[in-house]
Coordinates of C-alpha atoms in Angstrom, one line a residue:
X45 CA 150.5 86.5 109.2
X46 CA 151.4 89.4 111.3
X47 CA 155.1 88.2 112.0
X48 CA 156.0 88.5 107.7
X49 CA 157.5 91.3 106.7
X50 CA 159.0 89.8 103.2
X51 CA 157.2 88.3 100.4
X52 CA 158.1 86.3 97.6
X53 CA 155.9 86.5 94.4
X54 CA 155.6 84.4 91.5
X55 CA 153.3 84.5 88.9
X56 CA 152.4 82.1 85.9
X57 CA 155.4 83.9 84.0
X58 CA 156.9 80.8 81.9
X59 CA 158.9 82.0 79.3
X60 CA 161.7 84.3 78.2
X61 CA 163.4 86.7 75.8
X62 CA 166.8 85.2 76.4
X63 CA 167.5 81.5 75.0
X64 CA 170.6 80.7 77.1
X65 CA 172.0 77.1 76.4
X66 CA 171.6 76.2 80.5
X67 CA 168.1 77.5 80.7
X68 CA 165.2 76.0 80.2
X69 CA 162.6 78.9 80.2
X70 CA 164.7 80.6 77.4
X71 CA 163.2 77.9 74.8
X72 CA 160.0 78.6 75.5
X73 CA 158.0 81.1 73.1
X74 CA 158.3 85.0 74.4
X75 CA 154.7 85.3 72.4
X76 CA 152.5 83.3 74.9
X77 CA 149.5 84.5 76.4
X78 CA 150.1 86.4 79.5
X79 CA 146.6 87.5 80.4
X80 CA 146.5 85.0 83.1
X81 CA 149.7 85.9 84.4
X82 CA 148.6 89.7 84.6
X83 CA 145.0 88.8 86.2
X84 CA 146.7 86.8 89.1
X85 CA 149.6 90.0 89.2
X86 CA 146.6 92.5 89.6
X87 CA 144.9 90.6 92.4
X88 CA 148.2 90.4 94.4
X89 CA 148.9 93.9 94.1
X90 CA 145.2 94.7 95.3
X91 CA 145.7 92.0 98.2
X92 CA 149.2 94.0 99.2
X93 CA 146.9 97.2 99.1
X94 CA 145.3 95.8 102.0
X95 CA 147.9 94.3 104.1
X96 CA 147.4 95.6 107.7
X97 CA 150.3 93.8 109.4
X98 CA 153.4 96.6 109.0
X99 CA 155.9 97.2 106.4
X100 CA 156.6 94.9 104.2
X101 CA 159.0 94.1 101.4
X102 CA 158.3 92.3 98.2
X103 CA 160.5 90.6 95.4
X104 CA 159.0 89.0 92.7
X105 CA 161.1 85.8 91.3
X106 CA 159.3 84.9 88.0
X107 CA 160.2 81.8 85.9
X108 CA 161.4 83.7 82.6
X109 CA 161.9 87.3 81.9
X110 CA 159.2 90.1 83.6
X111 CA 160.7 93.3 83.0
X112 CA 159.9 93.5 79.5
X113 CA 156.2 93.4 80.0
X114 CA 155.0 96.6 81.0
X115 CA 152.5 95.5 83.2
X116 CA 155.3 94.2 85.1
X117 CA 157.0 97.9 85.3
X118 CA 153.4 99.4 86.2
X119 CA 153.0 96.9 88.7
X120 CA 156.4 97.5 90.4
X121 CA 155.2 101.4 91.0
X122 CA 151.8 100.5 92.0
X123 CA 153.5 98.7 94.7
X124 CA 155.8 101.1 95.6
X125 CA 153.0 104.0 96.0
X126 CA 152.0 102.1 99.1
X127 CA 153.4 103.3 102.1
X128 CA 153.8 99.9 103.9
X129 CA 155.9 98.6 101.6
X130 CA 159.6 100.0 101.9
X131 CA 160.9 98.2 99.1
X132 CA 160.4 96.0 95.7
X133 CA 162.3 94.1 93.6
X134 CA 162.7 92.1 90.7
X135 CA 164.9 89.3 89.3
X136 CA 165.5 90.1 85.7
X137 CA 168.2 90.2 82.9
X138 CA 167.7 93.8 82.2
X139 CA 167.1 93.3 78.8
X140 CA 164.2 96.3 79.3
X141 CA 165.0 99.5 78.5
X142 CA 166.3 100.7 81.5
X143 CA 166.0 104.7 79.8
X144 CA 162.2 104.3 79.1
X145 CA 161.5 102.4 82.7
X146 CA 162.9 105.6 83.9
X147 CA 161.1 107.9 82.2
X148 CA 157.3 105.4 83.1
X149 CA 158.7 106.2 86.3
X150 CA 158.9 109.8 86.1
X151 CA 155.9 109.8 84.2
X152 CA 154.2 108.1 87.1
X153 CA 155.8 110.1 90.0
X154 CA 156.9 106.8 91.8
X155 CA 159.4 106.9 94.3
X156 CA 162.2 104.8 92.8
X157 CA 164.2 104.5 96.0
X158 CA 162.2 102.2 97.0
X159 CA 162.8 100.0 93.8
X160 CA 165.6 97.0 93.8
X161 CA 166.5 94.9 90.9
X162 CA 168.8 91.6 91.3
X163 CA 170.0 91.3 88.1
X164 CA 171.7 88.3 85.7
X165 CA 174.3 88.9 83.5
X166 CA 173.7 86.0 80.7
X167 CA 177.1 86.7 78.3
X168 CA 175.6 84.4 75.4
X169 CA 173.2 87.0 74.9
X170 CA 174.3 90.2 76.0
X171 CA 177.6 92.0 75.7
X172 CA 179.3 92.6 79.3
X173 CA 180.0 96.7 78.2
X174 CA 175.8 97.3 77.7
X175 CA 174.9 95.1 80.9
X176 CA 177.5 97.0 83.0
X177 CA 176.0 100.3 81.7
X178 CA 172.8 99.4 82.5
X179 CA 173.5 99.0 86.3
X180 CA 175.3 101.6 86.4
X181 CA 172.3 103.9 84.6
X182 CA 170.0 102.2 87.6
X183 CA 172.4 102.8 90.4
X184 CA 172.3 106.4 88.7
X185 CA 169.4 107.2 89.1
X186 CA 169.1 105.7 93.1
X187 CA 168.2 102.2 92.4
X188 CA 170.1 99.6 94.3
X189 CA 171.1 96.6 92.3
X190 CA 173.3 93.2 92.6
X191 CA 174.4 92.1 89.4
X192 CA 175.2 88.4 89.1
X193 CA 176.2 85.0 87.0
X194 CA 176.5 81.7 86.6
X195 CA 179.4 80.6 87.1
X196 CA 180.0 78.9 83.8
X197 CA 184.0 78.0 83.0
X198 CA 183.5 78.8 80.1
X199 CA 182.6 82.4 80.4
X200 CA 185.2 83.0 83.2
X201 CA 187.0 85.6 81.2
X202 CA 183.2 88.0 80.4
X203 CA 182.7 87.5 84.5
X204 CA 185.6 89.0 85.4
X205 CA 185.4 91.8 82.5
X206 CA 182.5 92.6 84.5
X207 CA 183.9 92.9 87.9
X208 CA 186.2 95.3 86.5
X209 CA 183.6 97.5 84.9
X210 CA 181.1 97.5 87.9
X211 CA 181.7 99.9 90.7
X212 CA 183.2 98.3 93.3
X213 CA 180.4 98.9 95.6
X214 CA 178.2 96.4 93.2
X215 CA 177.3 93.1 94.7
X216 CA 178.8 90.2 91.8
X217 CA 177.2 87.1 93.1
X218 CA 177.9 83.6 90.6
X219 CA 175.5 81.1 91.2
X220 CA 177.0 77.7 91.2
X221 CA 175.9 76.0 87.5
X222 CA 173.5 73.8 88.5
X223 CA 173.6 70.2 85.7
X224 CA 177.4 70.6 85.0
X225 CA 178.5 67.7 83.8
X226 CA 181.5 67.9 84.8
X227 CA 182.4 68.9 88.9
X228 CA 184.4 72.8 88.9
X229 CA 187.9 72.5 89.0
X230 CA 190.0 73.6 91.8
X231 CA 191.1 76.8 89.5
X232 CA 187.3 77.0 88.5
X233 CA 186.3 77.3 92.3
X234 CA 189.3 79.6 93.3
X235 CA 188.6 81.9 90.9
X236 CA 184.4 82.0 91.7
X237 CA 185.4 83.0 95.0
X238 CA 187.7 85.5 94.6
X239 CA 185.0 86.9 92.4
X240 CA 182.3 86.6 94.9
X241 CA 183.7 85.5 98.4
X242 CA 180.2 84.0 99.7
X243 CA 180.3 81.8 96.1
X244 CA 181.1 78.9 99.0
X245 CA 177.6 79.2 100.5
X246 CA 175.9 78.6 96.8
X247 CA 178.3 75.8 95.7
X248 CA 177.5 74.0 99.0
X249 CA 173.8 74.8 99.8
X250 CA 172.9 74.1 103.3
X251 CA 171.4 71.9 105.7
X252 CA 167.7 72.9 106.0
X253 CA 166.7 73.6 109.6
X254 CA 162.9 74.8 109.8
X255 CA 163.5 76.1 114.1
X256 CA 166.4 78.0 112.6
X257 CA 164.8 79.2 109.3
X258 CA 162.3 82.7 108.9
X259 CA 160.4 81.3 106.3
X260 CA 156.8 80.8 106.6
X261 CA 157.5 83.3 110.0
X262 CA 159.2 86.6 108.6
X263 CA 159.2 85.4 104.8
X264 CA 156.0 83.7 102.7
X265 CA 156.4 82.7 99.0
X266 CA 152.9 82.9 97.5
X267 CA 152.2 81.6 94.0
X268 CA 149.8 82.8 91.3
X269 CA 147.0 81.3 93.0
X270 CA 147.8 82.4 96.1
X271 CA 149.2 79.2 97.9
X272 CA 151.2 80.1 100.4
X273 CA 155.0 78.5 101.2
X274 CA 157.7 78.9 104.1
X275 CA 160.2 79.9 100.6
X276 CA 160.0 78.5 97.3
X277 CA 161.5 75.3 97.6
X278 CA 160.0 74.0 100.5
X279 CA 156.6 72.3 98.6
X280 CA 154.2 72.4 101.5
X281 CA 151.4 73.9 101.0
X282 CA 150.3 76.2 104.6
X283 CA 147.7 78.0 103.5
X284 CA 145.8 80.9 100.2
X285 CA 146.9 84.4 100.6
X286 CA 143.6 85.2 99.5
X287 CA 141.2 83.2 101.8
X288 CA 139.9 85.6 104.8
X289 CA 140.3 82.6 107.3
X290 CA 143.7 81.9 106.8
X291 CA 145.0 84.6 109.3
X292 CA 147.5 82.0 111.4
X293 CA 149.4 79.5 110.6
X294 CA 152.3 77.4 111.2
X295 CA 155.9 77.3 109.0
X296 CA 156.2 73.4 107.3
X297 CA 159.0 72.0 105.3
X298 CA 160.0 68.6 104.5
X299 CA 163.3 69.3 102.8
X300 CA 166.7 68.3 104.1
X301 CA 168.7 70.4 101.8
X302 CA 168.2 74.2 100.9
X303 CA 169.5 74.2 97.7
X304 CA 169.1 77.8 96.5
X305 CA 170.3 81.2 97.4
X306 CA 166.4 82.1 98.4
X307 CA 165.8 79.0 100.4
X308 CA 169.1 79.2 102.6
X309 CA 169.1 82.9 103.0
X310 CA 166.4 82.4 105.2
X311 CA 168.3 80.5 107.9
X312 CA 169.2 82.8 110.7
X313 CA 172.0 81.7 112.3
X314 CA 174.8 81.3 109.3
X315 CA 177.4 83.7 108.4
X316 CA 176.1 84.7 104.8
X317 CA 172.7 86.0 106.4
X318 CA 174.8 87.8 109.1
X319 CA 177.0 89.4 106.9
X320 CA 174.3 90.4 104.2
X321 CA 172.0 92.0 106.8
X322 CA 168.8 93.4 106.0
X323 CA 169.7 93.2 102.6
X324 CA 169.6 89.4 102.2
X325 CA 166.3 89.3 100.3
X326 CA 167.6 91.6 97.6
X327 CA 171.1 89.6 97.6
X328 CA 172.2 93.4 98.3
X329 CA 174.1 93.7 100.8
X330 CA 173.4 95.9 104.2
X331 CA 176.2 97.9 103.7
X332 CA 177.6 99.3 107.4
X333 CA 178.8 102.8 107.3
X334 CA 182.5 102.9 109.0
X335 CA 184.9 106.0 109.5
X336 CA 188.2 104.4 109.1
X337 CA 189.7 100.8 107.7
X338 CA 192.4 99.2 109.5
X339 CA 194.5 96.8 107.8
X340 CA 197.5 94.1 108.8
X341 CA 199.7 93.6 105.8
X342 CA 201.3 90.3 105.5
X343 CA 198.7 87.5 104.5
X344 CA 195.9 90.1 104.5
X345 CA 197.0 92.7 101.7
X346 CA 199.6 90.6 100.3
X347 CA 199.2 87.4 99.0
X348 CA 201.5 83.8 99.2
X349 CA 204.0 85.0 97.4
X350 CA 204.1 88.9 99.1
X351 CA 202.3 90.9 96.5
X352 CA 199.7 92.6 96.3
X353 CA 197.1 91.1 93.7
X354 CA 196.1 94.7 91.0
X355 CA 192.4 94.1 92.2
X356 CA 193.2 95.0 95.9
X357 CA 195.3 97.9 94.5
X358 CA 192.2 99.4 92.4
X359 CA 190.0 98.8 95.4
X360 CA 192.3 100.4 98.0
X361 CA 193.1 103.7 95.5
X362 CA 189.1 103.3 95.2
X363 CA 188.4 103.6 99.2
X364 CA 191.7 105.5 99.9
X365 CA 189.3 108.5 98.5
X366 CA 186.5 108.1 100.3
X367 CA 187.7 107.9 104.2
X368 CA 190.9 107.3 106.0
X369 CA 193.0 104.0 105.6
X370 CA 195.6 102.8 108.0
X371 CA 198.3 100.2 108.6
X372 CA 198.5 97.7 112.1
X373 CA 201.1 95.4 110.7
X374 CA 203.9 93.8 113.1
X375 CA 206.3 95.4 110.6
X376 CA 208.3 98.5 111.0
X377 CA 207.2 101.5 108.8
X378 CA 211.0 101.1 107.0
X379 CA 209.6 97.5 106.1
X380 CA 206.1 98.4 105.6
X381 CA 207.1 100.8 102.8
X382 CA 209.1 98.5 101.1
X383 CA 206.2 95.6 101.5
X384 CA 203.9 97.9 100.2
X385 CA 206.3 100.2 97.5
X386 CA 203.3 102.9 96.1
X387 CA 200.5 101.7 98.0
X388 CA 202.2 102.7 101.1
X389 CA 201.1 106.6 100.2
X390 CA 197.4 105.6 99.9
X391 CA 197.6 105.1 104.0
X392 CA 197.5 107.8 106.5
X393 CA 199.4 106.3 109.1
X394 CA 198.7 103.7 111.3
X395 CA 199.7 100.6 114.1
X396 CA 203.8 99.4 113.0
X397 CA 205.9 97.0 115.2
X398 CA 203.6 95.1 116.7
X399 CA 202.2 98.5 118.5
X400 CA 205.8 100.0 119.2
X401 CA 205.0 102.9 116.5
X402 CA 202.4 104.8 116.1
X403 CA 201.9 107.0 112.7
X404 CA 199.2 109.6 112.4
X405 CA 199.5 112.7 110.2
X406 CA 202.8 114.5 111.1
X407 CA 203.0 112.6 114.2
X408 CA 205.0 110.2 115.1
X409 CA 204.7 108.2 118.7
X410 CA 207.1 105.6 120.0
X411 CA 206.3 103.2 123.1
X412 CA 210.3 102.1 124.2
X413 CA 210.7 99.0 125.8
X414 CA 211.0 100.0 129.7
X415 CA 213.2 97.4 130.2
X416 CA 215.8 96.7 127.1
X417 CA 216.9 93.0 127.3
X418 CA 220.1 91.8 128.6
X419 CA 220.5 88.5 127.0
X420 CA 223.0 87.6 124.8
X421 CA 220.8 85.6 122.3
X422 CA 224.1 83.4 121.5
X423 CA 223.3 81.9 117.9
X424 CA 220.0 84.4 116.5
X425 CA 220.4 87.4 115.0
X426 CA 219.0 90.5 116.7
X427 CA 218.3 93.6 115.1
X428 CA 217.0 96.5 116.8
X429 CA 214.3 99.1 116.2
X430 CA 215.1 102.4 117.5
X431 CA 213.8 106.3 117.5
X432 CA 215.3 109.0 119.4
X433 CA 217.9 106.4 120.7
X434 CA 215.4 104.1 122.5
X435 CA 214.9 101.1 121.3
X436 CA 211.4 99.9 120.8
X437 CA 211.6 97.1 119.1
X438 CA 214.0 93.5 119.0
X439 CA 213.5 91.3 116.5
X440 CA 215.1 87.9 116.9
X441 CA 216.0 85.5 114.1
X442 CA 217.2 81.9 115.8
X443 CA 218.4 78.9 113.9
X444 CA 215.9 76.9 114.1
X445 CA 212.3 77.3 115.6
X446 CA 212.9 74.8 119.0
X447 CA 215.6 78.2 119.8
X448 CA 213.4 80.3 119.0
X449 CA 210.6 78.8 121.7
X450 CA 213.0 78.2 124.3
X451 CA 214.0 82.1 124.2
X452 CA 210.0 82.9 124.4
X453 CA 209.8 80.8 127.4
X454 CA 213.0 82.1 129.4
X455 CA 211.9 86.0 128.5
X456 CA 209.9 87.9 131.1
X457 CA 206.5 87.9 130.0
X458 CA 205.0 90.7 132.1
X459 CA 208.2 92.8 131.3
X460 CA 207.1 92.1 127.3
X461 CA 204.6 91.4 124.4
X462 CA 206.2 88.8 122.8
X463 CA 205.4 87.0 119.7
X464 CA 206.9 84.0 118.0
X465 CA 206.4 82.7 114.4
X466 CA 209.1 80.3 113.0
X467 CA 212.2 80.8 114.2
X468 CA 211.7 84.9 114.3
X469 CA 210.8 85.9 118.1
X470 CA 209.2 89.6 118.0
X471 CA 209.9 91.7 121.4
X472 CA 208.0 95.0 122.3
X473 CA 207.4 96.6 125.8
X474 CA 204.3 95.5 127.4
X475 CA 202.3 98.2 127.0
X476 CA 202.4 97.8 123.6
X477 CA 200.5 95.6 121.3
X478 CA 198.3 96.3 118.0
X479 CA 194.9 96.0 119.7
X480 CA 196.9 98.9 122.1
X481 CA 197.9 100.8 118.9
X482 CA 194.5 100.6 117.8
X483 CA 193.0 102.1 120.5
X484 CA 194.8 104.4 121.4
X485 CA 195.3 105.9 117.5
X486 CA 191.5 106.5 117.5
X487 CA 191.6 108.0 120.4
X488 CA 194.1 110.6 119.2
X489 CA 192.6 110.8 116.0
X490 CA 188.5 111.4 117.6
X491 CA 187.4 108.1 115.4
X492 CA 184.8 106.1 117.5
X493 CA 186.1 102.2 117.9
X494 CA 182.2 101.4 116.9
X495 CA 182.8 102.6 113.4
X496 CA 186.2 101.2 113.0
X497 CA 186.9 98.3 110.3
X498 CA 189.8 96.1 111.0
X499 CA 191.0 92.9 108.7
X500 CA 193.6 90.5 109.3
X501 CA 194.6 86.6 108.4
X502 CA 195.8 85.2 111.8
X503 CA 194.4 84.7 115.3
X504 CA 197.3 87.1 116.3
X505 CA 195.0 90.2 114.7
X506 CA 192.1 89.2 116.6
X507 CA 192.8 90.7 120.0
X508 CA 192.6 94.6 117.5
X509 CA 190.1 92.7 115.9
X510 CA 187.9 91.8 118.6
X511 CA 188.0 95.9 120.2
X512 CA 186.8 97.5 116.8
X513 CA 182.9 97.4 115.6
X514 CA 183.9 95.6 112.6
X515 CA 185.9 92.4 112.6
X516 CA 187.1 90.7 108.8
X517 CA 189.1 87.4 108.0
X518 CA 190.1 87.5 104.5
X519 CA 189.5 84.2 102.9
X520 CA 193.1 82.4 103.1
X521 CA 193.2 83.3 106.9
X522 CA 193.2 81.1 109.7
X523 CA 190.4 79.0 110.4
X524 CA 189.5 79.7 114.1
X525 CA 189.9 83.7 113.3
X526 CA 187.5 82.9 110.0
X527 CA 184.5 81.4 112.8
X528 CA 185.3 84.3 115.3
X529 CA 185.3 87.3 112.6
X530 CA 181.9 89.2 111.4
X531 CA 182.6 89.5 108.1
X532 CA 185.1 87.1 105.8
X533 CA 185.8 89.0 102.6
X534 CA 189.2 89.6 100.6
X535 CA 190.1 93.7 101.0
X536 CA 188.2 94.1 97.0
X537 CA 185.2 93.1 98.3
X538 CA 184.9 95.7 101.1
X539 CA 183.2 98.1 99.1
X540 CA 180.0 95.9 98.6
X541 CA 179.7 95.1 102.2
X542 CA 180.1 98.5 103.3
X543 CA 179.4 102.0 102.9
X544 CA 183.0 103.4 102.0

């Protein structure tokens, strides 16, 4: 018992104010009896007044809606007038009324950053304008919240209405519809993840591993008699939260699949939990503070066809506000502007040509090639970047790719960087290089590398990648930089993983 430091809760809570079509607790009657359920919520409140083991945090996961009994509400600040436990939360649908929870919690003095709500947007009950104001009236007033879905086809069009409305900072999770009868289409799952990038980890579960799993060591589901659980799907029954002997125990699961976001956010060694942090029991996500963003350009902010999609356009004017962006893109700045047309002016600079250009305020720093090539390149077509009459750049088109590696192999390779995609060869000196550019930009500019965000598509970012605090893949990228990144997130979703 001393090793948990998150519980889950679940009372006796059947029913619901909500009749959704794909739930059954929304056809049960909202008028049943609920003394039971607010005896057994009193005694686990009393037991948490006398936990002894360290901080703890505490969401409460009822079948059916708790929010809109006030017992619920009063329970939440009793809870969080205890100074071991750093934080509560609640899965509802926020059909309360968020203004009079606000003003009980006035009332009651209670320190509402400690309060957390993971709430469900349910679009056959609720308009997507009055749920999105609610969040934002919580977030308001210092409450952290997810909002999320399910990720019904149908309702694709209210889901991403509400992406748009919700700050960009807001967690949008969409839980994979669980008894479709029919499998997601290919458009169906495209658009899910672009909506929430880690809608993969949901739609695939994972492979239960109990060695590799904190529940039943750092996390304990206990019902509304007090059985203890590793997590709520487990079954196995490992002890009574309220019987004096049971002080030790060992984790037990028989399942081979952890089908639900609470189950496999408990497995320690997968990306998801890595990349929610601390905030994986809220589904909120630990959002890292950075100083600067670093972005490549091709592949990363534009997409197949070389645009960039409006969404990473709002986001980017969003975060362009808040701290510095910049460019390290093996494109010259003449090329980046066009690539980028407006967007270019929401970037202060940055890493151009592969590291042969540095932009930074007013300043403008060029590494030359020490040693300009001699060869004739018979067939390709060379163009050459220059300032100040030194050339320090040569890009080389050849007719076909097998030209374009033999020149890469005949070119000195201590003398250059090289880079060859296609048939295009790219030549810069060799001091210079993006993860070069990187570093020595921050340098000039006094930003720490620790607190530096960098997000490319190919393994050819990952050497800037791999120097910065902060690594991302977006989604599309390659799949060897995808397993080597931190984080793997499209630019829009930056904002909910950290704190821009």
């Amino acid at each position: 018992m001393s090793t948990v430091r998150s519980i889950y809760y679940r009372g006796s809570l059947e029913h619901c104010n909500y009749t959704c079509s794909y739930c059954p607790f929304g056809r049960k009657s909202v008028s049943a009896d609920t003394t039971e359920d607010q005896e057994a919520l009193d005694r686990f409140i009393s037991r948490i007044g006398g936990w002894k083991y360290g901080s703890l945090r505490i969401l409460i996961i009822p079948y059916g809606e708790a929010m809109i009994h006030r017992y619920y509400r009063e329970g939440i600040m009793r809870l969080a007038a205890m100074p071991h436990v750093i934080g509560v939360s609640c899965q509802t649908n926020l059909s309360f009324s968020v203004s009079r929870f606000l003003d009980e919690a006035e009332a009651e003095q209670a320190d509402v950053s400690k309060f957390r709500f993971w709430a469900s947007y349910h679009p056959e009950m609720v308009g997507v304008g009055e749920f999105a104001s609610k969040v934002e009236m919580l977030r308001a007033a210092g409450i952290g919240v997810c909002a999320g879905a399910v990720g019904d086809p149908s309702a694709k069009e209210q889901i991403r209405k509400l992406r748009q409305l919700l700050d960009p900072s807001v967690y949008l999770f969409v839980n994979a519809m669980q008894g479709l009868r029919k499998p997601l289409s290919e458009e169906d799952i495209r658009f899910f993840g672009e909506i929430d990038n880690l809608f993969d980890y949901d739609r695939r579960n994972a492979k239960a591993c109990l060695d590799g799993c904190v529940g039943g060591r750092e996390t304990l589901f206990i019902d509304r008699k007090g059985d203890m659980y590793a997590c709520p799907r487990s079954g196995i029954r490992m002890g009574n939260f309220y019987d004096d002997s049971t002080s030790d125990f060992q984790p037990f699961c028989l399942r081979k699949v952890c089908d639900c976001y609470i189950a496999f956010s408990n497995l320690c060694d997968t990306p998801l939990r890595r990349m929610m942090g601390d905030g994986a029991l809220w589904r909120i996500p630990e959002r890292k503070k950075v100083e600067a963003v670093f972005f490549d350009v091709d592949g990363t902010l534009t997409d197949a066809q070389g645009r960039i999609p409006d969404r990473t356009v709002s986001v980017l004017e969003y975060m362009a506000k808040r701290l510095p962006l910049y460019l390290s893109t093996a494109l010259p700045v003449s090329h980046a502007k066009k690539r980028l047309g407006n967007v270019f002016g929401l970037f202060s600079g940055g890493v151009f040509a592969d590291g042969g250009l540095l932009c930074y305020g007013e300043t403008i720093e060029c590494v030359p090639i020490a040693n300009p090539m001699t060869a004739g390149f018979p067939g390709c077509r060379v163009t050459r970047y220059t300032r100040e009459g030194k050339v320090f750049k040569y890009a080389v088109l050849a007719p076909n790719t097998r030209e374009a590696v033999r020149w890469l192999t005949e070119l000195d390779e201590e003398a250059y960087q090289l880079y060859q995609e296609g048939r295009l060869l790219t030549v810069v000196d060799s001091k210079a290089s993006k993860k070069n550019g990187l570093i020595t930009l921050c340098a000039r500019l006094g930003i720490s590398l620790r607190e530096v965000l960098v997000v490319g598509n190919t393994m050819h970012d990952w050497p800037m990648m791999s120097v910065a605090g902060y690594s991302c893949a977006v989604m599309d990228a390659e799949e060897k930089l995808r397993k080597l990144s931190g984080y793997v997130l499209n630019p829009d979703s930056i904002p909910v993983f950290f704190d821009i």
